[in-house]
Amino acid sequence: MQRRKKLGDLLKESGFITEEQIEETLQKKKEGQKLGDALLDRGLITEQQLIEVLEFQLGIPSVALYRYPIDAALVKLVPKEFARKNLLIPVSQQDNTITVAMRDPMDYYAIDHLELSTGFQISPVIATKDDILQAINRYYNINDMETETIATSEEDDAPAIRIIDQLLQTGVTLKASDIHIDPNDTNILIRYRVDGILRTERAIPKDMQNSLTARVKILADLDITKTRLPQDGRIRTTIDQVPVDLRIATLPTVFGEKIVIRILDLENVLKSLLQLDFSEDNYEKYVKLIEQPSGLILLTGPTGSGKTSTLYASINHLNREEVNIMTIEDPVEYQLDGINQVQVNNSVGLSFATGLRSILRQDPNIIMVGEIRDTETAEIAIRASLTGHLVFSTLHTNSAVAAIPRLIDMDIEPYLVVSSLSAIMAQRLVKCICRDCKTARSITDMEKKLLNRHSIELNEIAYGKGCNSCQHTGYKSRMAIHELIVIDDDIRQMMMNNQSITEIRQYIRNNGLKFLVDDGLAKVKQGLTTIEEVLRVASDM
């Protein structure tokens, strides 16, 4: 029997963490949380370091389940709930021994339980948490699908219920922002958007289409009989102990109704401003701006660039008992304590403009308008900012400077735009280099030229070479890059004189203000993302 060592001791012996860090983590960790998970959550170690220590100290090999040929028949020996709870999955069998991939190969209770329940010897190997959860979703779902397609009557909707539950569970495990249920001619494709990139995970038989669509509509309280019109709904539920808000959108296509499920993780929604990846300079400027008593602050960027998270973090930063904060949104994505939120409802005549008019009669200090879509909304928001209110809103433009002509194009008098606008911030999301496989390489001449143009000198550049943890993409999670323009008197004068965007941009650059690409390349210098990612979302001007 191998000597049973504690994980903390192994990590300490390897020099990854100190005794003080272990003590502090043990005090602060959630009830029932394992030490390894708590250390990962606090960013004190990476999953790769954890695996390295266990491999080296215990002599237990690690596997990449992403590419491992798992014996699907073996999963029937271990109940799905036990596998999920203990983060393990059987992968292969040789004679009287089953090899089990485990997140924690020192979980001797789970090993003993498996040996008793299966009658086999258990040989543990190490795999990452995400790898195991994804393998569980994939292989247990295959078995479920096989048993479901053997015999199901028209009235029996249990398979559809199980499949939708599995899709949502997989979505939460993958940390997907959206699940696409795409009907085709011969089957239904299930695609997940992870870190901004869509990828196909599985295909479902075409004959399941009607029951799957009906199941989603029932959950979202939509009309099952309406199949020729788009519908929207929402579900608030808990998946794997994670509270989530699901936004459902259906759309009739030639092959039936396409469904997109947006997953909003309510546990990680409310970030503080410090968690929004601001550079030190931008953070100081932004906090100073939002703490002013009045003015209009605009956030710009395409859909899915994190504008809503920044807006919520901003109003949450200002949320105190002595201020009245009101919002009008379409839809209300997250409900915040102490803030009065109004949902746009065009079917009863409650538009952004009418809602905003009513809000102004409710004695607000701070107003958030989800989006400026038309002249009327823009005009009321601008007048509100001129009458002593702090107003936050968003605009769909490609850059911060482009918001100025956009407002003027909406037939707003230039003098109103000039006197109300305090700041414009453009934002994009870039993928972060995976911490577990981050490595360095020499810089190319082309990259050197680009960085020098932005006054950055580097000889080496970081990238992710790909590992089990990031599914061999080299990237894991996303971060924001910003372009913050504070409207000063000179810019106001240029706007009043109808000077071109090019001239305003030149003035901003001459005054040392950073554009999106500058902020992105500064994060490349810090080893957080890659040049390819920055240039994917921001043009080099």
XYZ file of C-alpha atoms in Angstrom:
541
model
C 0.000 0.000 0.000
C 1.461 3.360 -0.984
C 2.080 5.910 1.762
C -0.865 8.317 1.886
C 0.500 11.830 1.658
C -1.488 15.045 1.735
C -1.701 17.216 -1.384
C -0.575 20.339 0.518
C 2.637 18.591 1.586
C 3.358 17.428 -1.986
C 2.901 20.958 -3.400
C 5.037 22.450 -0.624
C 7.838 19.924 -1.205
C 7.808 20.808 -4.917
C 8.218 24.507 -4.093
C 5.026 25.653 -5.839
C 3.428 27.120 -2.701
C 4.349 28.011 0.865
C 2.953 26.838 4.206
C 1.417 30.332 4.704
C -0.446 30.110 1.387
C -1.803 26.667 2.322
C -2.967 27.925 5.747
C -4.614 31.022 4.247
C -6.356 28.949 1.547
C -7.649 26.423 4.108
C -9.181 29.282 6.109
C -10.801 30.990 3.097
C -11.987 27.987 1.051
C -15.680 27.188 0.691
C -17.179 24.489 2.873
C -16.589 21.033 1.396
C -14.178 22.384 -1.245
C -10.974 20.409 -1.786
C -7.626 22.126 -1.198
C -6.521 21.633 -4.836
C -9.668 23.358 -6.161
C -9.305 26.225 -3.676
C -5.648 26.791 -4.690
C -6.655 26.768 -8.393
C -9.510 29.236 -7.746
C -7.101 31.639 -6.050
C -4.618 31.320 -8.940
C -1.810 30.107 -6.659
C -1.150 27.061 -8.853
C -2.114 25.963 -12.368
C -3.812 22.664 -13.182
C -0.650 21.589 -15.033
C 1.480 22.176 -11.899
C -0.975 20.107 -9.880
C -0.719 17.243 -12.380
C 3.084 17.504 -12.537
C 3.369 17.222 -8.753
C 1.051 14.214 -8.548
C 2.802 12.526 -11.495
C 6.278 13.068 -10.074
C 5.572 12.454 -6.386
C 3.167 9.528 -6.728
C 4.518 8.020 -9.941
C 1.003 8.051 -11.439
C 0.839 8.898 -15.171
C -1.475 11.554 -16.625
C -3.700 11.130 -19.703
C -5.397 13.454 -22.207
C -8.985 12.194 -22.366
C -9.631 14.585 -25.230
C -7.742 12.134 -27.501
C -8.010 8.931 -25.440
C -9.934 5.955 -26.908
C -12.253 5.363 -23.917
C -14.043 1.985 -23.765
C -17.687 3.166 -23.779
C -18.889 -0.164 -22.315
C -16.954 0.465 -19.081
C -18.885 3.586 -18.147
C -21.898 1.355 -17.418
C -19.969 0.017 -14.372
C -19.892 3.422 -12.678
C -23.069 5.478 -12.065
C -22.981 8.886 -13.765
C -23.745 10.753 -10.501
C -20.819 9.040 -8.722
C -18.496 9.810 -11.662
C -19.496 13.513 -11.692
C -19.362 13.919 -7.908
C -15.913 12.336 -7.602
C -14.541 13.582 -10.953
C -13.519 10.231 -12.397
C -14.268 8.035 -15.418
C -13.215 4.440 -16.266
C -11.150 4.447 -19.471
C -9.765 0.949 -20.163
C -9.584 -2.606 -18.822
C -6.794 -5.167 -18.760
C -7.512 -8.563 -17.168
C -8.779 -7.869 -13.638
C -7.764 -4.183 -13.563
C -9.700 -1.135 -14.660
C -7.797 2.078 -15.375
C -9.754 5.055 -14.004
C -8.929 8.671 -14.935
C -9.234 10.778 -11.773
C -8.902 14.443 -10.937
C -7.598 13.428 -7.508
C -5.739 10.075 -7.571
C -5.324 10.416 -3.784
C -9.101 10.105 -3.254
C -8.771 6.699 -1.611
C -12.434 6.614 -0.522
C -13.571 6.756 -4.164
C -10.995 4.109 -5.171
C -12.100 1.759 -2.345
C -15.768 2.311 -3.260
C -15.086 1.472 -6.939
C -13.131 -1.693 -6.043
C -16.015 -2.898 -3.852
C -18.810 -1.994 -6.315
C -17.129 -3.307 -9.501
C -15.109 -6.218 -8.120
C -12.068 -5.056 -10.158
C -8.703 -3.704 -9.090
C -8.528 0.071 -9.722
C -5.461 1.645 -11.304
C -5.744 5.473 -11.187
C -4.347 7.844 -13.821
C -4.538 11.669 -13.634
C -6.669 13.920 -15.867
C -7.841 17.521 -15.638
C -11.260 18.402 -14.200
C -12.602 19.829 -17.488
C -11.274 16.844 -19.419
C -13.103 14.419 -17.097
C -16.382 16.371 -17.089
C -16.382 16.620 -20.883
C -15.647 12.871 -21.202
C -18.489 12.105 -18.748
C -20.896 14.242 -20.781
C -19.768 12.663 -24.048
C -19.672 8.958 -23.099
C -22.595 8.771 -20.686
C -24.701 10.706 -23.206
C -23.836 8.148 -25.943
C -25.086 5.358 -23.669
C -28.221 7.321 -22.783
C -28.914 7.999 -26.474
C -28.518 4.298 -27.337
C -30.992 3.201 -24.672
C -33.421 5.985 -25.624
C -33.542 5.207 -29.353
C -34.294 1.485 -28.788
C -37.970 2.119 -28.049
C -39.736 5.410 -27.497
C -43.392 6.078 -28.139
C -44.742 9.369 -29.490
C -46.121 10.351 -26.069
C -42.933 9.557 -24.155
C -40.989 12.799 -23.853
C -38.457 11.490 -21.294
C -35.612 11.221 -23.877
C -36.060 14.888 -24.875
C -36.007 15.931 -21.202
C -32.797 13.966 -20.623
C -31.100 15.269 -23.786
C -31.892 18.918 -22.981
C -30.619 18.383 -19.407
C -27.394 16.906 -20.824
C -26.953 19.778 -23.319
C -27.323 22.362 -20.556
C -24.989 20.406 -18.250
C -22.347 20.221 -21.005
C -22.789 23.947 -21.701
C -22.097 24.832 -18.061
C -19.131 22.410 -17.922
C -17.584 23.911 -21.071
C -18.289 27.443 -19.740
C -20.097 28.094 -23.025
C -21.861 31.416 -23.552
C -24.378 29.956 -26.046
C -25.785 26.594 -27.138
C -26.983 26.360 -30.767
C -29.517 23.670 -31.684
C -29.249 23.710 -35.500
C -31.701 21.624 -37.549
C -30.358 20.242 -40.855
C -31.822 18.072 -43.579
C -30.739 14.786 -41.939
C -29.966 15.564 -38.282
C -29.715 18.245 -35.588
C -26.287 19.712 -34.843
C -25.462 20.803 -31.298
C -22.869 23.595 -31.221
C -21.346 25.425 -28.266
C -19.768 28.884 -28.283
C -16.743 28.687 -25.976
C -14.432 31.707 -25.581
C -16.181 33.356 -28.522
C -15.623 30.436 -30.957
C -18.437 28.099 -32.113
C -17.700 24.396 -32.295
C -19.852 21.353 -33.077
C -20.035 18.907 -30.175
C -22.505 16.252 -31.381
C -25.336 15.387 -33.780
C -28.801 14.174 -32.747
C -31.179 12.090 -34.921
C -33.674 14.185 -36.910
C -36.667 12.324 -35.427
C -35.915 13.906 -32.029
C -36.381 17.441 -33.402
C -40.037 18.048 -32.521
C -39.782 16.713 -28.974
C -36.533 18.675 -28.292
C -38.088 21.923 -29.572
C -41.242 21.315 -27.536
C -39.204 20.597 -24.395
C -37.246 23.865 -24.673
C -40.451 25.836 -25.357
C -42.212 24.321 -22.338
C -39.243 25.194 -20.087
C -39.184 28.793 -21.380
C -42.986 29.135 -21.180
C -43.296 29.721 -24.953
C -46.207 28.829 -27.252
C -45.643 25.290 -28.622
C -48.193 25.817 -31.394
C -46.368 28.831 -32.883
C -43.764 27.365 -35.224
C -43.665 30.017 -37.960
C -42.766 33.015 -35.808
C -39.627 33.744 -33.749
C -40.115 33.617 -29.972
C -38.049 34.687 -26.945
C -38.154 33.459 -23.385
C -36.049 32.860 -20.309
C -35.502 30.212 -17.646
C -33.865 30.641 -14.257
C -32.537 27.343 -12.904
C -29.607 25.579 -11.226
C -27.306 23.250 -13.186
C -24.625 21.300 -11.293
C -25.070 23.583 -8.254
C -24.472 26.630 -10.501
C -27.358 29.143 -10.633
C -27.888 30.157 -14.270
C -30.216 32.348 -16.277
C -31.013 30.910 -19.712
C -32.231 33.169 -22.523
C -34.050 31.236 -25.235
C -34.526 32.462 -28.822
C -36.278 30.401 -31.496
C -36.193 31.124 -35.238
C -38.107 29.303 -38.013
C -35.720 28.014 -40.741
C -36.307 25.827 -43.784
C -35.402 22.710 -41.742
C -37.483 23.618 -38.681
C -36.942 25.859 -35.676
C -33.382 26.797 -34.753
C -32.888 27.423 -31.026
C -30.142 29.430 -29.365
C -29.759 29.225 -25.592
C -27.667 32.011 -24.032
C -26.176 30.870 -20.686
C -25.683 33.585 -18.071
C -23.728 32.247 -15.105
C -25.246 34.109 -12.137
C -22.356 33.131 -9.827
C -19.721 34.927 -11.900
C -21.812 37.712 -13.302
C -21.122 40.578 -10.976
C -17.505 41.485 -11.344
C -15.915 44.441 -9.647
C -14.216 47.088 -11.797
C -10.861 45.664 -10.666
C -11.727 42.339 -12.343
C -12.370 43.912 -15.761
C -8.737 43.820 -16.998
C -8.298 47.613 -17.068
C -4.769 48.913 -17.414
C -3.740 50.970 -14.358
C -4.088 54.235 -16.282
C -7.521 53.372 -17.743
C -8.796 52.155 -14.359
C -7.913 55.410 -12.609
C -9.452 57.507 -15.395
C -12.628 55.399 -15.565
C -13.279 55.404 -11.807
C -12.790 59.188 -11.735
C -15.284 59.566 -14.621
C -18.052 57.425 -13.160
C -17.771 59.145 -9.780
C -18.722 62.489 -11.359
C -22.277 63.649 -10.514
C -23.428 64.075 -14.134
C -22.549 63.483 -17.765
C -22.995 60.843 -20.479
C -20.639 57.843 -20.577
C -20.916 55.649 -23.690
C -19.628 52.094 -24.154
C -19.130 50.905 -27.727
C -18.375 47.562 -29.330
C -20.072 44.677 -31.168
C -22.462 42.202 -29.549
C -20.664 39.910 -27.093
C -17.780 42.244 -26.271
C -18.535 42.452 -22.548
C -20.277 45.865 -22.567
C -23.064 44.676 -20.232
C -20.573 43.295 -17.679
C -18.772 46.660 -17.640
C -22.060 48.570 -17.254
C -23.169 46.370 -14.353
C -19.753 46.619 -12.673
C -19.935 50.419 -13.036
C -23.398 50.872 -11.527
C -22.628 48.311 -8.827
C -19.532 50.364 -7.904
C -21.841 53.383 -7.455
C -24.639 51.456 -5.708
C -25.104 53.104 -2.312
C -28.135 53.701 -0.121
C -28.139 57.455 -0.747
C -28.398 57.240 -4.565
C -31.349 56.214 -6.739
C -30.071 54.095 -9.657
C -32.529 53.195 -12.424
C -32.016 51.169 -15.582
C -34.013 50.457 -18.728
C -32.794 47.345 -20.544
C -33.761 44.963 -23.322
C -33.607 42.402 -21.819
C -32.741 42.761 -18.118
C -29.817 40.313 -18.108
C -29.074 40.217 -14.382
C -31.161 41.418 -11.460
C -29.174 43.591 -9.068
C -30.075 44.317 -5.443
C -30.923 47.926 -4.650
C -31.278 48.956 -8.321
C -34.612 49.625 -10.054
C -34.545 47.798 -13.381
C -37.142 48.242 -16.133
C -37.620 45.747 -18.964
C -38.420 47.143 -22.445
C -41.704 45.741 -23.724
C -42.524 47.045 -27.205
C -45.723 44.982 -27.445
C -47.343 47.220 -24.796
C -45.620 50.401 -25.968
C -42.803 50.453 -23.389
C -39.833 51.407 -25.562
C -36.442 52.771 -24.465
C -37.689 56.321 -25.098
C -41.021 56.041 -23.207
C -39.374 54.127 -20.340
C -36.616 56.726 -20.099
C -39.163 59.569 -19.951
C -40.932 57.849 -17.054
C -37.628 57.156 -15.264
C -36.818 60.878 -15.310
C -39.987 61.479 -13.271
C -38.778 58.987 -10.629
C -36.083 61.282 -9.146
C -33.037 59.252 -10.319
C -29.364 60.112 -9.675
C -27.871 57.556 -12.057
C -29.534 56.133 -15.180
C -28.438 53.221 -17.334
C -29.973 52.918 -20.814
C -29.272 49.461 -22.262
C -28.732 50.774 -25.781
C -29.215 53.977 -27.760
C -31.038 52.760 -30.856
C -32.871 55.836 -32.144
C -32.894 59.627 -32.165
C -35.585 59.911 -29.487
C -33.702 57.758 -26.963
C -30.430 59.558 -27.737
C -32.037 62.969 -27.248
C -33.662 62.095 -23.898
C -30.425 60.467 -22.623
C -28.406 63.546 -23.603
C -30.910 65.971 -22.029
C -30.951 63.843 -18.854
C -27.154 64.097 -18.610
C -27.388 67.883 -19.049
C -29.915 68.201 -16.201
C -27.604 66.772 -13.562
C -27.915 62.999 -14.067
C -25.105 60.527 -14.658
C -26.148 58.469 -17.694
C -24.563 55.219 -18.932
C -25.418 53.682 -22.291
C -24.069 51.615 -25.198
C -23.733 52.185 -28.951
C -22.803 49.735 -31.699
C -19.780 51.372 -33.351
C -16.379 50.015 -34.364
C -14.307 52.456 -32.328
C -14.753 54.955 -29.510
C -14.254 57.998 -31.784
C -16.882 56.709 -34.256
C -19.561 57.266 -31.584
C -19.311 61.042 -32.114
C -20.463 61.155 -35.798
C -22.965 58.372 -35.025
C -24.755 60.604 -32.503
C -24.615 63.594 -34.854
C -25.985 61.354 -37.680
C -28.965 60.648 -35.405
C -29.941 64.317 -35.946
C -28.815 65.354 -32.471
C -27.646 68.968 -32.405
C -23.805 68.966 -32.260
C -23.824 71.457 -29.343
C -25.924 68.976 -27.287
C -23.548 66.093 -28.048
C -20.544 68.275 -27.217
C -21.857 69.563 -23.902
C -23.229 66.237 -22.612
C -20.549 63.686 -23.549
C -18.031 62.944 -20.755
C -16.284 59.867 -22.152
C -16.496 57.064 -24.707
C -15.009 53.637 -24.107
C -14.605 50.964 -26.791
C -14.180 47.394 -25.594
C -13.339 43.996 -27.116
C -12.676 40.518 -25.728
C -9.480 38.602 -26.575
C -8.634 35.020 -25.660
C -6.080 34.525 -22.883
C -3.059 32.253 -23.295
C -3.654 29.009 -21.397
C -1.683 29.173 -18.147
C -1.000 25.428 -18.198
C 0.838 25.310 -21.528
C 2.163 28.861 -21.737
C 5.641 28.995 -23.210
C 7.890 31.523 -24.994
C 9.344 31.760 -28.488
C 11.557 34.197 -30.375
C 9.842 37.155 -31.966
C 9.604 37.416 -35.779
C 10.767 40.484 -37.729
C 7.191 41.351 -38.663
C 6.043 41.187 -35.030
C 9.058 43.239 -33.955
C 8.172 45.934 -36.508
C 4.562 46.053 -35.291
C 5.541 46.263 -31.616
C 8.200 48.936 -32.291
C 5.574 51.012 -34.074
C 3.673 51.001 -30.776
C 6.814 51.699 -28.699
C 7.059 48.173 -27.282
C 10.342 46.269 -27.280
C 10.350 42.496 -26.863
C 12.733 39.691 -27.795
C 10.460 36.826 -26.754
C 6.728 36.415 -27.037
C 4.386 34.114 -25.056
C 2.000 31.610 -26.638
C 0.118 28.439 -25.634
C 1.481 25.287 -27.228
C -1.754 23.374 -26.500
C -2.569 20.921 -23.695
C -5.438 18.853 -22.243
C -6.528 21.790 -20.139
C -7.315 24.024 -23.173
C -8.267 21.186 -25.566
C -5.037 21.852 -27.487
C -6.114 25.344 -28.584
C -3.445 27.217 -26.567
C -6.130 29.554 -25.162
C -8.363 29.431 -22.105
C -10.876 32.108 -20.966
C -11.074 35.704 -22.222
C -10.100 39.188 -21.107
C -11.088 42.705 -22.143
C -9.029 45.333 -23.943
C -10.124 48.973 -23.788
C -9.923 52.299 -25.583
C -10.976 55.137 -23.257
C -11.430 58.651 -24.614
C -12.097 61.363 -22.062
C -13.789 64.274 -23.845
C -11.775 67.396 -22.998
C -12.296 71.017 -24.123
C -10.030 70.609 -27.159
C -12.029 67.631 -28.434
C -15.256 69.581 -27.786
C -13.897 72.463 -29.854
C -12.943 70.088 -32.688
C -16.433 68.545 -32.603
C -18.087 71.976 -32.727
C -15.912 72.910 -35.711
C -17.006 69.722 -37.502
C -13.432 68.460 -37.759
C -12.981 64.976 -39.207
C -12.642 61.760 -37.203
C -9.102 61.381 -38.566
C -8.108 64.745 -37.059
C -9.704 63.894 -33.707
C -7.910 60.489 -33.702
C -4.603 62.217 -34.473
C -5.141 64.676 -31.621
C -5.921 61.776 -29.241
C -2.799 59.858 -30.312
C -0.605 62.974 -29.963
C -1.854 63.338 -26.404
C -0.754 59.825 -25.520
C -4.188 58.218 -25.322
C -4.155 54.486 -25.966
C -6.264 52.850 -28.676
C -7.588 49.261 -28.543
C -4.528 47.876 -30.326
C -2.189 49.694 -27.882
C -3.954 48.235 -24.852
C -3.978 44.792 -26.507
C -0.246 44.897 -27.307
C 0.502 46.015 -23.733
C -1.249 42.793 -22.640
C 0.862 40.855 -25.183
C 3.930 42.323 -23.465
C 2.601 41.062 -20.118
C 2.291 37.567 -21.637
C -1.509 37.456 -21.261
C -2.576 37.149 -24.916
C -1.109 36.939 -28.431
C -0.626 39.449 -31.261
C -2.939 37.337 -33.494
C -5.763 37.707 -30.966
C -5.306 41.479 -30.637
C -5.272 42.004 -34.424
C -8.336 39.750 -34.772
C -10.464 42.213 -32.798
C -8.652 45.544 -33.268
C -7.211 47.066 -36.430
C -3.637 48.371 -36.342
C -3.928 52.043 -37.250
